[in-house]
């Protein structure tokens, strides 16, 4: 038994899921006790009175870029950013170089995550070889690898061939896997630069119609129901998409969906600035879409928040709109945006936040050890938040290697003060712990 196995930490006065203050004793990798007036000999005592204690956050949709684009992000820098944002587990998307479409590549990403020590990394396997949409990748081999892949996605590209999509759904059904679809009908989005609507017409930019997303979602929920498999819809962005998912769920079909923090806050009106920081896939939509997404997250139609953390180097974003890469970073600001859009507006309480940012994404990804109750005997994967904090976003201080955030200079609420991964602090007083151990 090592020292880390026996170390004790006592969190004094934490508001568990926003409730009444409690003391929480962490012993080794697990929560040992939750109550009032707790004491423990030899424990490190941290006064966290008034702070919100949540189960460690889980992201279903992170781009860590390694292997291949380490100039944007590495597994180490990405997991450091995740820890700062309160995450204890992330799913790393497959659009790396080489693509994560073999057991070898997913095992490489998985091992790099273990070595980082800041956050569990669960690789997402590609659905098709090279993300080309023509031939199924080695789904079974990735499932049987050390990484134990359960989520598969060609994210960044849509699996637009209905037969390939059907075969993928049938294949993963055998081991309770899930296909996470990037819903984008390719022909309808040729040359698209932003949301199709009044703003795109006035700016003269190619429009990205809502139906390009909605038509794929409608097809795929029908396919998933037909074969009795699980489908997960990535980054929902339109009110119409919400209605399709709501209808599918009313049928009892096994459909889940996610929304990004930026689609809960930002609209296509921001594109009038021509600042490429707002260029993202799917594009920012209208105010009506934003309101529909918030309501759907609140009522559970949308299952979870996922960051779609998409780091890019300076040269890929600081250029003219048409040449700029799509995407924005989001791990370090996600919880603040959710507090701003969902909690401070009264749409969700902190129990709801724990459900949408930890419990449900863990269940969709079939993770064990994450998204668990904060109770004696449970794994000590925990996040502490000072919800009273207000601060201006300054990307210069990001742990991520990239800085392409749309929130620079914006005042947002909430600050993660501590993150614990299996009882070990990865963030202390808002700063990265220097030497987390795998």
Short mmCIF file of N, CA and C in Angstrom, two decimals, residues 25 38 44 81 83 141 167 258 277 332 342 374 392 406 418 421 437:
data_model
loop_
_atom_site.label_atom_id
_atom_site.label_comp_id
_atom_site.label_asym_id
_atom_site.label_seq_id
_atom_site.Cartn_x
_atom_site.Cartn_y
_atom_site.Cartn_z
N UNK A 25 -15.09 13.20 4.18
CA UNK A 25 -13.77 12.62 4.45
C UNK A 25 -13.38 11.71 3.30
N UNK A 38 -17.38 15.85 11.41
CA UNK A 38 -16.43 14.74 11.22
C UNK A 38 -15.03 15.16 11.63
N UNK A 44 -5.57 15.88 6.17
CA UNK A 44 -5.39 17.24 5.70
C UNK A 44 -6.77 17.90 5.68
N UNK A 81 -5.97 20.90 -18.75
CA UNK A 81 -7.08 21.82 -18.94
C UNK A 81 -8.37 21.23 -18.38
N UNK A 83 -8.68 19.06 -15.92
CA UNK A 83 -8.65 19.10 -14.45
C UNK A 83 -8.98 20.50 -13.94
N UNK A 141 -11.99 -4.96 -32.39
CA UNK A 141 -10.62 -4.95 -31.87
C UNK A 141 -10.40 -3.79 -30.91
N UNK A 167 -24.92 -0.77 -40.36
CA UNK A 167 -23.98 -1.84 -40.01
C UNK A 167 -23.23 -1.50 -38.72
N UNK A 258 -26.33 15.45 -26.78
CA UNK A 258 -25.51 16.40 -26.01
C UNK A 258 -25.64 17.80 -26.59
N UNK A 277 -13.00 33.36 -34.23
CA UNK A 277 -13.17 32.65 -32.96
C UNK A 277 -14.59 32.10 -32.83
N UNK A 332 -12.01 24.53 -19.89
CA UNK A 332 -11.75 25.34 -18.69
C UNK A 332 -12.86 26.33 -18.38
N UNK A 342 -27.66 28.18 -17.12
CA UNK A 342 -28.65 27.21 -16.62
C UNK A 342 -28.95 27.36 -15.13
N UNK A 374 -22.11 11.03 -4.15
CA UNK A 374 -21.10 11.44 -3.17
C UNK A 374 -21.52 10.83 -1.84
N UNK A 392 -13.18 37.73 -15.04
CA UNK A 392 -13.05 37.93 -16.49
C UNK A 392 -12.16 36.84 -17.06
N UNK A 406 -14.03 31.93 -27.27
CA UNK A 406 -14.89 33.07 -27.58
C UNK A 406 -15.20 33.93 -26.35
N UNK A 418 -10.97 23.00 -6.41
CA UNK A 418 -10.28 21.73 -6.21
C UNK A 418 -10.90 20.66 -7.11
N UNK A 421 -9.03 13.29 -8.30
CA UNK A 421 -9.13 12.09 -9.12
C UNK A 421 -8.73 10.90 -8.26
N UNK A 437 0.00 11.58 -9.52
CA UNK A 437 0.61 10.28 -9.80
C UNK A 437 -0.42 9.35 -10.42
#
